[in-house]
Coordinates of C-alpha atoms (C1' of nucleotides) in Angstrom, one line a residue:
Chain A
X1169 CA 0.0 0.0 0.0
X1170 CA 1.1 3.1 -0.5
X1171 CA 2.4 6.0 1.9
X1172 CA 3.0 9.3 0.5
X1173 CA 3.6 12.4 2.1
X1174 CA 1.0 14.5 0.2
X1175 CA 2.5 17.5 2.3
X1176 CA 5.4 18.1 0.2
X1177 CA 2.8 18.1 -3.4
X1178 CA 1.3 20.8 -4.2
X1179 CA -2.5 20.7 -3.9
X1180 CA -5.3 19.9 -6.7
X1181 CA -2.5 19.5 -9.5
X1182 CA -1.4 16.4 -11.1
X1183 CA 0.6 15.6 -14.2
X1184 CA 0.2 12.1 -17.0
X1185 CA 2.2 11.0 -19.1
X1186 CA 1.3 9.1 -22.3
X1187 CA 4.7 7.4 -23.3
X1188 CA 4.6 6.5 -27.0
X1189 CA 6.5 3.7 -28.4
X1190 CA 6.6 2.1 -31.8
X1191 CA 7.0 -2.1 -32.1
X1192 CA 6.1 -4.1 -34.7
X1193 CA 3.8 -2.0 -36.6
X1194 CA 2.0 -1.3 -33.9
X1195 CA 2.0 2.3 -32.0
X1196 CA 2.0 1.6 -27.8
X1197 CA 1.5 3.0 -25.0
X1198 CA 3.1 2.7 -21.3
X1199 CA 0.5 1.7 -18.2
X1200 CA 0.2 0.3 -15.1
X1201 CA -1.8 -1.9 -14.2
X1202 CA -3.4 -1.3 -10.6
X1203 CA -3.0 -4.0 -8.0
X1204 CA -5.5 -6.6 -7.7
X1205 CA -8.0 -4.9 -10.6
X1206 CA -8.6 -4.9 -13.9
X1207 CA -8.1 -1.2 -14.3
X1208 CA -5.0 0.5 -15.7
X1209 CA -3.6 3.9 -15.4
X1210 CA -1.0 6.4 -17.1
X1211 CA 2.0 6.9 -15.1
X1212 CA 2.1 10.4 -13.9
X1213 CA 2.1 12.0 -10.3
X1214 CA 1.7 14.6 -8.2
X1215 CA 3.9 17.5 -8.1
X1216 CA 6.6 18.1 -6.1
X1217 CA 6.2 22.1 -4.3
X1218 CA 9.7 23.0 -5.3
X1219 CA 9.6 21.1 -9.2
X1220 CA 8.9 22.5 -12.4
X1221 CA 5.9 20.7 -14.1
X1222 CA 8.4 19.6 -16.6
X1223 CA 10.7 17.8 -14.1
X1224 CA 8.3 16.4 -12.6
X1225 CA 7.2 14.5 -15.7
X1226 CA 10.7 13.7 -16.6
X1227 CA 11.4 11.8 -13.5
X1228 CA 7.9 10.0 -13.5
X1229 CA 9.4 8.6 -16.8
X1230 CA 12.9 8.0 -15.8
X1231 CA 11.6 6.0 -12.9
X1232 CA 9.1 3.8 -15.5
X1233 CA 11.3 3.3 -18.0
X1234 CA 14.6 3.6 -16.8
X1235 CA 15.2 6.7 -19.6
X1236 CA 16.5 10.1 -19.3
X1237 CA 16.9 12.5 -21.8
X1238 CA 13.4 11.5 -23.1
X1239 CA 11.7 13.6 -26.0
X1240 CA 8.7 15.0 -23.9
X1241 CA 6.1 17.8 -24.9
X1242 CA 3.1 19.1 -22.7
X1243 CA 0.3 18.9 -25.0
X1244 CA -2.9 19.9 -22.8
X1245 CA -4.5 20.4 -19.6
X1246 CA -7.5 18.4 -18.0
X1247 CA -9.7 20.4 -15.7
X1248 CA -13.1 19.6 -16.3
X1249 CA -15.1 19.2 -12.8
X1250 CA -16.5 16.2 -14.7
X1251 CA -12.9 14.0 -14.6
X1252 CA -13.5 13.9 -10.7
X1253 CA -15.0 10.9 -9.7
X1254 CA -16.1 10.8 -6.1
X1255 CA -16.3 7.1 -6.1
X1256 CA -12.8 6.7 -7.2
X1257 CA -10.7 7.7 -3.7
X1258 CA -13.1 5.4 -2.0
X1259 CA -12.5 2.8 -4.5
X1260 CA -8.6 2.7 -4.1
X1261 CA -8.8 1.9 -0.3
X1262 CA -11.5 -0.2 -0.8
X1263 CA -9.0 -2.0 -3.2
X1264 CA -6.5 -1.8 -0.6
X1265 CA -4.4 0.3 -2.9
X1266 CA -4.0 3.6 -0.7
X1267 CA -4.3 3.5 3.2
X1268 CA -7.5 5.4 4.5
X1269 CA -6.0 8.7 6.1
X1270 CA -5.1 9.6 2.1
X1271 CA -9.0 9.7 1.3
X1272 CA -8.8 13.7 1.4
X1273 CA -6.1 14.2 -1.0
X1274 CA -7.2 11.5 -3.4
X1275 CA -10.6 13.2 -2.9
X1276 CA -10.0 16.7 -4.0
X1277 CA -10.4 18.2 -7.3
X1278 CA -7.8 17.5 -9.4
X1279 CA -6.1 19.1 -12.6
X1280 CA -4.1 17.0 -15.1
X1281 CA -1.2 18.2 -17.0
X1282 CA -1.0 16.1 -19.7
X1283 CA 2.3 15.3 -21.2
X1284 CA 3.2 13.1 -24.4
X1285 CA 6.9 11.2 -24.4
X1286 CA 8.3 9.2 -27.4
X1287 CA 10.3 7.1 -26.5
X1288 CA 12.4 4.1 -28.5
X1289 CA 11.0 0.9 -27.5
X1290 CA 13.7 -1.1 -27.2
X1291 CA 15.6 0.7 -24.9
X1292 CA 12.7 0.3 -22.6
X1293 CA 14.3 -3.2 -21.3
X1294 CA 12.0 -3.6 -18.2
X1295 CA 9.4 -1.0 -17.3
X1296 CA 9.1 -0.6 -13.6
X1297 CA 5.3 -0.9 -12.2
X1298 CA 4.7 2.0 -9.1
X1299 CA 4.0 1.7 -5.7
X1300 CA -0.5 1.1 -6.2
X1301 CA 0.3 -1.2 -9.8
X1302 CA 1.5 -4.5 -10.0
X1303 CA 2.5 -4.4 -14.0
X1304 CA 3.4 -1.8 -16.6
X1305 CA 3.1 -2.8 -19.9
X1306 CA 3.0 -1.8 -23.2
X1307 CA -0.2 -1.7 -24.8
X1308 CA -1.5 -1.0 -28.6
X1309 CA -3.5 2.1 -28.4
X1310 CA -5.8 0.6 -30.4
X1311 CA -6.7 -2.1 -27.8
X1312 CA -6.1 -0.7 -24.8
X1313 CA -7.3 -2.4 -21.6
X1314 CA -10.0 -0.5 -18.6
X1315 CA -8.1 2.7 -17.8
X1316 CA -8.4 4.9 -14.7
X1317 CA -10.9 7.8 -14.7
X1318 CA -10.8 9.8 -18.3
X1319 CA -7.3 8.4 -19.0
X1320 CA -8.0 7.3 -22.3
X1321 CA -9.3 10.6 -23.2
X1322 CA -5.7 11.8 -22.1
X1323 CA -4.8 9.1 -24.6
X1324 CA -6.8 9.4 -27.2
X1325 CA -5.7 13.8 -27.1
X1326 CA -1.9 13.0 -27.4
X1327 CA -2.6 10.9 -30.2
X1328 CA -4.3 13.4 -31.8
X1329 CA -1.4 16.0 -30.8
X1330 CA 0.8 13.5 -32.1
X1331 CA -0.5 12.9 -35.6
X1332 CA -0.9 17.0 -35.4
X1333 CA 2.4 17.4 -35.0
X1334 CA 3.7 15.0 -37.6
X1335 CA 2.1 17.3 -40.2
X1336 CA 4.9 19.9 -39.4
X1337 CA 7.6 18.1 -37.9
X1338 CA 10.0 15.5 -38.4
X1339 CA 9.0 12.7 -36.6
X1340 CA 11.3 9.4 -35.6
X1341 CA 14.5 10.0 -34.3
X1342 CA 12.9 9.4 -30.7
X1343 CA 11.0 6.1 -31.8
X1344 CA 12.6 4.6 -34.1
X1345 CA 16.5 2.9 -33.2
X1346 CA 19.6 4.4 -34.4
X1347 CA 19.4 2.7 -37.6
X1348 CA 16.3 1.7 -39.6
X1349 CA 14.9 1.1 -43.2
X1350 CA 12.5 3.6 -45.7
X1351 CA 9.5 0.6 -44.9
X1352 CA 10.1 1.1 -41.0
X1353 CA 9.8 4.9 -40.7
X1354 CA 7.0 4.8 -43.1
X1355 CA 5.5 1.9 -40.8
X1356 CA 5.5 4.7 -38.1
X1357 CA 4.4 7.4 -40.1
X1358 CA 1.2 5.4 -41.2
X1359 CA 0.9 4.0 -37.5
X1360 CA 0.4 7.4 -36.3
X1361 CA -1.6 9.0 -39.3
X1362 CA -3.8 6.0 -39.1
X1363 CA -3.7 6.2 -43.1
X1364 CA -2.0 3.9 -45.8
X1365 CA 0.6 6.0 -47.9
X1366 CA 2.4 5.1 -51.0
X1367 CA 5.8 3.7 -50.7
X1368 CA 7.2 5.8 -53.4
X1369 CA 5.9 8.6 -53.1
X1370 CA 6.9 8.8 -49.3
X1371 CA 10.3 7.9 -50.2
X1372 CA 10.6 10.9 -52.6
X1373 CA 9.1 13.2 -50.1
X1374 CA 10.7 12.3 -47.0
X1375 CA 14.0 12.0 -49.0
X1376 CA 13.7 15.8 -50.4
X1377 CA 13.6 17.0 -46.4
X1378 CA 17.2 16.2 -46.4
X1379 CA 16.8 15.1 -42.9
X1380 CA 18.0 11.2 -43.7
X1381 CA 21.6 9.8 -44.6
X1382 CA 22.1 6.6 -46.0
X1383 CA 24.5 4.4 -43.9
X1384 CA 25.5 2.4 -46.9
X1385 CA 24.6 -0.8 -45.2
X1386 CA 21.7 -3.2 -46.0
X1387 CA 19.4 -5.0 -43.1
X1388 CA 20.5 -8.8 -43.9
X1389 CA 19.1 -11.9 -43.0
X1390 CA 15.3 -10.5 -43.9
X1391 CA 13.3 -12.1 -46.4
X1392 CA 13.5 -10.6 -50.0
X1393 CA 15.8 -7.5 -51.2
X1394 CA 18.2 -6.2 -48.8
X1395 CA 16.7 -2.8 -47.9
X1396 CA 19.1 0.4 -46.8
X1397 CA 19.5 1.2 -43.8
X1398 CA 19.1 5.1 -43.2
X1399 CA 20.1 7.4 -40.2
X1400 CA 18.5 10.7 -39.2
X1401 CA 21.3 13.6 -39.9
X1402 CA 20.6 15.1 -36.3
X1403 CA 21.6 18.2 -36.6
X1404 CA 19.2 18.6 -40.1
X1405 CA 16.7 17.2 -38.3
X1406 CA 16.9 19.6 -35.6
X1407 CA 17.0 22.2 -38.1
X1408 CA 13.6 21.1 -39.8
X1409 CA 12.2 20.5 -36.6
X1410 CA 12.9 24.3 -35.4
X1411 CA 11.5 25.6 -38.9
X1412 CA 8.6 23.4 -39.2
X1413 CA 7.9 21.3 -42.6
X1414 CA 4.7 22.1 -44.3
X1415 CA 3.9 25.8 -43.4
X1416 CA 0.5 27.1 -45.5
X1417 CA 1.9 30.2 -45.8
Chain B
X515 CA -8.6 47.0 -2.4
X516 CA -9.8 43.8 -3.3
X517 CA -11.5 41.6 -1.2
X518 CA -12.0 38.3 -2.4
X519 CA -12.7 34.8 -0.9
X520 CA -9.8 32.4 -1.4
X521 CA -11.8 29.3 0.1
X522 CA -13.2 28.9 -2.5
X523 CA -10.6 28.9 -5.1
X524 CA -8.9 25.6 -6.0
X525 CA -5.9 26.3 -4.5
X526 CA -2.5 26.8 -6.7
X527 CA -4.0 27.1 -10.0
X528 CA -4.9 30.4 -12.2
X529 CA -5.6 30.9 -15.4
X530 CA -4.9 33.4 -17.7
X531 CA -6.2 34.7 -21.2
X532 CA -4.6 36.3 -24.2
X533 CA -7.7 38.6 -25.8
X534 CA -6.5 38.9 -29.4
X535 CA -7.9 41.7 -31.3
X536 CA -7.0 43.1 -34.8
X537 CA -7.3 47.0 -35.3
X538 CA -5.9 49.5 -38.1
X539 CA -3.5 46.4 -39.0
X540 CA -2.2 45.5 -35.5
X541 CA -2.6 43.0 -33.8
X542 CA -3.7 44.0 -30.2
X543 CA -4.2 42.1 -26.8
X544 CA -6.4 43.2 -24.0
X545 CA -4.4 44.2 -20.4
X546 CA -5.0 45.6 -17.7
X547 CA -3.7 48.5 -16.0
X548 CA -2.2 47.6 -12.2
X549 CA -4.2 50.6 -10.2
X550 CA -1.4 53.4 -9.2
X551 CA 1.6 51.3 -11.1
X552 CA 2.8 51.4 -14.5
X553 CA 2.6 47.7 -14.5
X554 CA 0.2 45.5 -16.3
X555 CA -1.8 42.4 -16.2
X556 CA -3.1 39.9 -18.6
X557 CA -6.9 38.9 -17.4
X558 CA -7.3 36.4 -15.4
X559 CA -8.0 34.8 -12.6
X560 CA -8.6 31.8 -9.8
X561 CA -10.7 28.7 -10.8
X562 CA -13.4 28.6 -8.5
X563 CA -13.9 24.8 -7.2
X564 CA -16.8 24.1 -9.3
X565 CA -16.1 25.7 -12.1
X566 CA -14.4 23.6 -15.2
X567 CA -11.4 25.8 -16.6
X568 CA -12.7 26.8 -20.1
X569 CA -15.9 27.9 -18.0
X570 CA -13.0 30.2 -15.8
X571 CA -12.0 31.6 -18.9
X572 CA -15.4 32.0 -20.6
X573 CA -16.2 33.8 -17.5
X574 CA -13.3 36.4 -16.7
X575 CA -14.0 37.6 -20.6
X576 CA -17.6 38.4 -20.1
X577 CA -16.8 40.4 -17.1
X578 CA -13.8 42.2 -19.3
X579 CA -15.5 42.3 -22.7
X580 CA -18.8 42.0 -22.3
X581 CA -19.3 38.9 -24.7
X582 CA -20.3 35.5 -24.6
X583 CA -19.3 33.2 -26.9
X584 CA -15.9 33.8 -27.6
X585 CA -12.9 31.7 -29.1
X586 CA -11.7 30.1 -27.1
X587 CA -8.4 27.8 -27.2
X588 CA -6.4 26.5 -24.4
X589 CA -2.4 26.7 -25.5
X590 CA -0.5 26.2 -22.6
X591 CA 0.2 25.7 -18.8
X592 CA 2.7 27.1 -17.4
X593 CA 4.2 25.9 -14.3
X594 CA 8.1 26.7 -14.1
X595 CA 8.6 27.4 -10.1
X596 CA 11.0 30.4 -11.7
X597 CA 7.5 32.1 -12.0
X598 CA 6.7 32.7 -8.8
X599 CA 8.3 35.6 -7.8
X600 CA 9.0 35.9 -4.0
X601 CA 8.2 39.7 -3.6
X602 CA 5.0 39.8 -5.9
X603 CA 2.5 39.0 -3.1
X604 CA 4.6 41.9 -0.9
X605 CA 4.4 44.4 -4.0
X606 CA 0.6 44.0 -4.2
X607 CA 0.0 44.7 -0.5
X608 CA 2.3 47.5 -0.3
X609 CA 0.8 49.0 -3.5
X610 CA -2.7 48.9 -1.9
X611 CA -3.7 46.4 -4.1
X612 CA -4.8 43.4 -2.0
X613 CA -5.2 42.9 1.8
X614 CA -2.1 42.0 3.9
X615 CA -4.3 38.9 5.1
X616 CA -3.9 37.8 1.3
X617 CA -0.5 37.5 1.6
X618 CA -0.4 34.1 2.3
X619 CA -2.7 32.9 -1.0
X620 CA -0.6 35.0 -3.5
X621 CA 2.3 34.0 -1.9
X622 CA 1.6 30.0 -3.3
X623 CA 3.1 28.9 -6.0
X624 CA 0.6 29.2 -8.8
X625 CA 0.3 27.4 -11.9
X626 CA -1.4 29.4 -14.6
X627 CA -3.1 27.5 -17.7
X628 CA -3.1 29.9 -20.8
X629 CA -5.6 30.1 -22.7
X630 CA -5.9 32.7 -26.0
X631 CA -9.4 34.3 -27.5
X632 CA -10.2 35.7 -30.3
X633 CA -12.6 38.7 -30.7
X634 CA -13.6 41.2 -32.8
X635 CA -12.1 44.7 -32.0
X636 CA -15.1 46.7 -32.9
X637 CA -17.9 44.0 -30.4
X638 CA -15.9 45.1 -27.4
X639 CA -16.9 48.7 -26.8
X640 CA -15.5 49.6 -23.4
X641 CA -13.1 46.9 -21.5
X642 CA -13.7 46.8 -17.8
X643 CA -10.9 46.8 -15.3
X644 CA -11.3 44.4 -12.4
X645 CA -10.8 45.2 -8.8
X646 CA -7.0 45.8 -8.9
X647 CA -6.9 47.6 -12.0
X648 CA -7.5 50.6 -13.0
X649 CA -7.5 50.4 -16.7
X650 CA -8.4 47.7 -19.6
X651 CA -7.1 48.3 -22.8
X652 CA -6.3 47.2 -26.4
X653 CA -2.0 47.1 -26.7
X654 CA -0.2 46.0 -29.4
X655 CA 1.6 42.9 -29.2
X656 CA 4.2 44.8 -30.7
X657 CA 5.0 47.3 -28.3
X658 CA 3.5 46.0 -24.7
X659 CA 4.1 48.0 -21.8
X660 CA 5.8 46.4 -19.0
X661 CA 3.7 43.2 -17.7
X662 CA 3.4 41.6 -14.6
X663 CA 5.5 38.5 -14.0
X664 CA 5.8 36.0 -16.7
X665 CA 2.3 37.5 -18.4
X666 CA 4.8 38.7 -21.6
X667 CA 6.1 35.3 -21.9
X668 CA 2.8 34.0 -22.0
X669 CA 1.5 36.8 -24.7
X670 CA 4.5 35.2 -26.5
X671 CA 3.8 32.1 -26.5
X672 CA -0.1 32.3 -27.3
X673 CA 1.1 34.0 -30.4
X674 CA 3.0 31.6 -31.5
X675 CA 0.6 29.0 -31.1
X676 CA -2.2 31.5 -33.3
X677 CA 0.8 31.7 -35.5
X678 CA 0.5 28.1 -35.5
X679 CA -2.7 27.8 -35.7
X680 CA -3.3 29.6 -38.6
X681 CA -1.0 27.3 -41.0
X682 CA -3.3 24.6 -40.9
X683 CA -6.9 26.0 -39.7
X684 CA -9.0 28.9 -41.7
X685 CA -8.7 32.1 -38.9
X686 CA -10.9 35.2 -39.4
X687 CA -14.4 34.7 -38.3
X688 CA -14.0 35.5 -34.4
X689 CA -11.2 39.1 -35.6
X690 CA -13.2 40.5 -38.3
X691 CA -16.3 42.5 -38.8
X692 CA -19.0 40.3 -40.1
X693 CA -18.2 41.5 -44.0
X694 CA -14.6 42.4 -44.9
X695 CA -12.3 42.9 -47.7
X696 CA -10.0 40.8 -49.2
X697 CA -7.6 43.5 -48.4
X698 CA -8.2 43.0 -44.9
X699 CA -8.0 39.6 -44.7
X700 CA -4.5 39.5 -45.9
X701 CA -3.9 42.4 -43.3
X702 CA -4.7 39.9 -40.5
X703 CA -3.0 37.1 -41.9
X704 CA 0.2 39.6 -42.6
X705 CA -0.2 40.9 -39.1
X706 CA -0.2 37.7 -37.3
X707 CA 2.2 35.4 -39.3
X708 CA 4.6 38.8 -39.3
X709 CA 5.3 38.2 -42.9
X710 CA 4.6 40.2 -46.2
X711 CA 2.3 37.9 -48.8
X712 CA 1.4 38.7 -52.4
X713 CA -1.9 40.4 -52.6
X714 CA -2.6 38.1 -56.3
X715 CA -1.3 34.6 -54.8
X716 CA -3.5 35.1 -51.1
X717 CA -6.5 36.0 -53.3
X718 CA -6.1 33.0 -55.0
X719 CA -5.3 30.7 -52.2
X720 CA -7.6 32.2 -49.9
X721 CA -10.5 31.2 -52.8
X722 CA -9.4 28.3 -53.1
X723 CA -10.3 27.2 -49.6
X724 CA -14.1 28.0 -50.7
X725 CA -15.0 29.1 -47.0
X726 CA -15.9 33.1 -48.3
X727 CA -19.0 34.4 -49.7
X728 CA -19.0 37.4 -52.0
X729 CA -21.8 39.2 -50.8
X730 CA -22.0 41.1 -54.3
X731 CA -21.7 44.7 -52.3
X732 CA -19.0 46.8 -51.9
X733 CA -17.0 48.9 -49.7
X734 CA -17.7 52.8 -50.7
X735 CA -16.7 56.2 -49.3
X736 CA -12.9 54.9 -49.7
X737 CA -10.3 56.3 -51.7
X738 CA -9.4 54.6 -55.1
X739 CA -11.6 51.2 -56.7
X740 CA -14.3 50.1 -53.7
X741 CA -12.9 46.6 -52.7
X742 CA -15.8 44.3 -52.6
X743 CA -17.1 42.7 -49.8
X744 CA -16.9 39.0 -48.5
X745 CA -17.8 37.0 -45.3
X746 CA -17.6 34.0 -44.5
X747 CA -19.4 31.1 -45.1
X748 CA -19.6 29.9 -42.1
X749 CA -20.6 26.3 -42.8
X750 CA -17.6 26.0 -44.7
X751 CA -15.4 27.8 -42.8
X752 CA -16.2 25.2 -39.4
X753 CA -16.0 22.0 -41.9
X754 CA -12.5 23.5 -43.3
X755 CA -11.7 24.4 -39.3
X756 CA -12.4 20.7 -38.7
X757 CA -10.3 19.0 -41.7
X758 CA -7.7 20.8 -41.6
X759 CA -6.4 23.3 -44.2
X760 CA -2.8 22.1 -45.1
X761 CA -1.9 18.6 -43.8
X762 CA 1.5 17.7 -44.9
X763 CA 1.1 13.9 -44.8
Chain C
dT204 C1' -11.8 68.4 -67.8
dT205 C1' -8.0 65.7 -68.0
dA206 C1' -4.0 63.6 -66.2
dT207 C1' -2.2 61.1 -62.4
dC208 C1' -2.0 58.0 -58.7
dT209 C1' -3.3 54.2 -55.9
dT210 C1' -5.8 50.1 -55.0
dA211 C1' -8.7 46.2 -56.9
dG212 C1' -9.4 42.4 -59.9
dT213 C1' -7.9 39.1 -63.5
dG214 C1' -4.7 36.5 -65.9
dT215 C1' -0.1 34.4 -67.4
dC216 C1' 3.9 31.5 -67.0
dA217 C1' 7.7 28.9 -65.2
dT218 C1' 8.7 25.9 -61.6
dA219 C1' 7.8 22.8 -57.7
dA220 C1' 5.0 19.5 -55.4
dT221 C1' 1.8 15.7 -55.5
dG222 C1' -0.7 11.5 -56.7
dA223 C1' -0.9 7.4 -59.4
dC224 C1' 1.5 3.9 -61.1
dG225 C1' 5.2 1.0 -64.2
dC226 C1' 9.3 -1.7 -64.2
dA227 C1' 13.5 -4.0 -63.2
dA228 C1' 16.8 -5.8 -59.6
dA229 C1' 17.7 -8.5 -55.4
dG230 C1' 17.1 -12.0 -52.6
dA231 C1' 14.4 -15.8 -50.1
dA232 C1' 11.5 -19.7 -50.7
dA233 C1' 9.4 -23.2 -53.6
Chain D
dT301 C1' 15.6 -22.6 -61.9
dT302 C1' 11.3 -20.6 -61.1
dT303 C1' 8.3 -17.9 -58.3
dC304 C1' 7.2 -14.4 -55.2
dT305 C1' 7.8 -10.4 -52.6
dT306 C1' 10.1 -6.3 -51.4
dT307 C1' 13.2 -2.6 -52.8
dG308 C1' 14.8 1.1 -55.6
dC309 C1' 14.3 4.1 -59.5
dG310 C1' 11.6 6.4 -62.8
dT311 C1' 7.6 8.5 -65.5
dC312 C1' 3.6 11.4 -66.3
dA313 C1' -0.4 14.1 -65.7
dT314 C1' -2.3 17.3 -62.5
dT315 C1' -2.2 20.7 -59.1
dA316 C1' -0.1 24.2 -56.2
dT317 C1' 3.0 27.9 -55.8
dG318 C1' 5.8 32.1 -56.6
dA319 C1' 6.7 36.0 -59.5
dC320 C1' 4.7 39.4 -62.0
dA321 C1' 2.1 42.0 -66.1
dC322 C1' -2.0 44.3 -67.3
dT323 C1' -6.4 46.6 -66.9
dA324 C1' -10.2 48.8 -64.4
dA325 C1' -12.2 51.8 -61.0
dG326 C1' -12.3 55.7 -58.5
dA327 C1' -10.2 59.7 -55.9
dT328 C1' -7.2 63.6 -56.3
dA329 C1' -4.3 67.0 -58.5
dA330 C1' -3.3 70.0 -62.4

DNA sequence: TTATCTTAGTGTCATAATGACGCAAAGAAA
DNA sequence: TTTCTTTGCGTCATTATGACACTAAGATAA
């Protein structure tokens, strides 16, 4: 059960993160999954009275997944009087999840700052379940288990920012490993958009952002034509990322 | 000196608005005035514990512009502890602007959740200052007078996200006069992407979205050719809002 | 009254970007 | 050796974009 000292938080504010990785075609998500129920929640926290918001979201995630230096972006606030359940603090001791003299804090009105991580899957060796959850898993966002409260709204938002963002942005170096083939990051670009594209045309196009090199080595051992395997030139990257891809105007 | 009930408030959090108004080709934000200070103040306010925080927002602009149904857009939440400076609560008291028994709520570390509006210039016909104020008016983003802890960071930053904003989602219907020029359009979309466009090429784009109505009638009492008139068709205008305007992917 | 000046409206043209799709080469599997 | 699938390269028509010319309308100046 857990003990926390709820003095050293401050009061009625909360942060989630939805940590996005990319395995297998599919695009995941980190959760825990609460002790003894089948109900599963985003890592996140309370804040700490003396942490930024940002910090506070970077060490949930280095204590999950073992990561620092993880791509992270605030993406939206939840505050609607509505997320507040007033079974749900009742529920967690009743679960035996929290011990009883926490009923006030869990009870107040809370306000979640939602934050969206990507993250590279396989350098996630292990992730670490919290103090009230008994697993953390990865799970697809498209089948994704009971979750706590309105977390799969907070899910359901990032993706949105997510596929938002791709539309302007370079996306991959933080999902994809060090070295990867044109099929792969166009795997993860139609994960995200949720959309098929055509494989040559997304060559050409991703190509002409000059954000790619080409290693000169082939993937072996796969079935069929040894692909090329491609790096992200960082520093272009970074570039692109700064000045933003497809501007209207 | 304002009086005011902290019990009510949820504690730690604020929000605060960016009004975003467009006059003689400026963009303009609504402040207000400290009373007896040259120091100024974005509207805002506490979230009263039964209140969602769009309804917060909603709320303070009625009070300071006298209209309902305003866009609104939540952009950011701001939450660095840097913010929360030491000596603001003891500069308020000894200004005569709050109580000294307030002392201890404005001396918590606040989290504010920005949110920007857009209205039109000519709707709000006199801006009221709140209890600590002594003036509300239009500034240009351009040239702000000195603002109250981070609030110029935050005017920033909501720019940037209506900068944003407006490469992938129609903008116009919430900062213009019900029937405008085509001139004028391009004057807002000059003014808030900071940038000079080709009065030919916007025309043509700008038609192309099919989201304005030529209302057959022009602009007269104006030197040189009267300009016609457009609005918006606002059926359009929401489905283009909704898709999207220039997707990349 | 006429010439001049400025803004509005329309169109042109070269170039770039996009969508749709063909074809051959490289392997693995049959 | 043949078949099958994926990769890599290329074509082509269409559309979008950037640069800019020309004319019309109306106010002002000469």
């Amino acid at each position: 059960m857990a003990e926390i000292d709820t003095a050293s938080f401050v009061p009625s504010l909360a942060i989630d993160c939805v940590v996005f990785g990319f395995h297998e075609n599919e695009l995941k998500v980190l959760l825990l999954k609460l002790t003894g129920v089948d109900v599963w929640a985003l890592p996140g926290g309370f804040v700490d009275k003396n942490k930024d918001l940002e910090k506070a979201a970077i060490d949930t995630l280095e204590v999950r997944t073992g990561l620092t230096d993880i791509f992270l972006r605030q993406f939206h606030t939840f505050g609607s009087i509505a997320r507040n359940d007033p079974n749900h603090p009742k529920f967690l001791i009743d679960k035996g999840l929290i011990s009883e003299d926490l009923f006030d804090w869990f009870n107040q009105r809370f306000v979640t700052i939602g934050f969206y991580a990507l993250v590279e899957y396989s350098q996630v060796k292990e992730p670490v379940p919290g103090p009230i959850s008994e697993a953390c898993e990865w799970c697809s966002v498209n089948d994704l288990p009971p979750l706590m409260l309105d977390h799969q709204e907070i899910v359901e938002k990032a993706h949105k920012a997510l596929k938002r963002e791709l539309s302007y942005q370079p996306i991959g170096l933080n999902l994809l490993p060090n070295q990867f083939t044109m099929s792969e990051l166009q795997a993860l670009y139609e994960t995200i958009l949720e959309t098929q594209l055509d494989r040559r045309n997304f060559r050409r196009k991703i190509l002409s952002y000059g954000i790619l090199k080409d290693t000169k080595k082939f993937r072996t051992g796969v079935a069929h034509k040894a692909p090329a395997l491609y790096e992200f030139d960082v520093s272009a990257y970074k570039k692109a990322s700064q000045a933003g891809l497809n501007m209207g105007w």
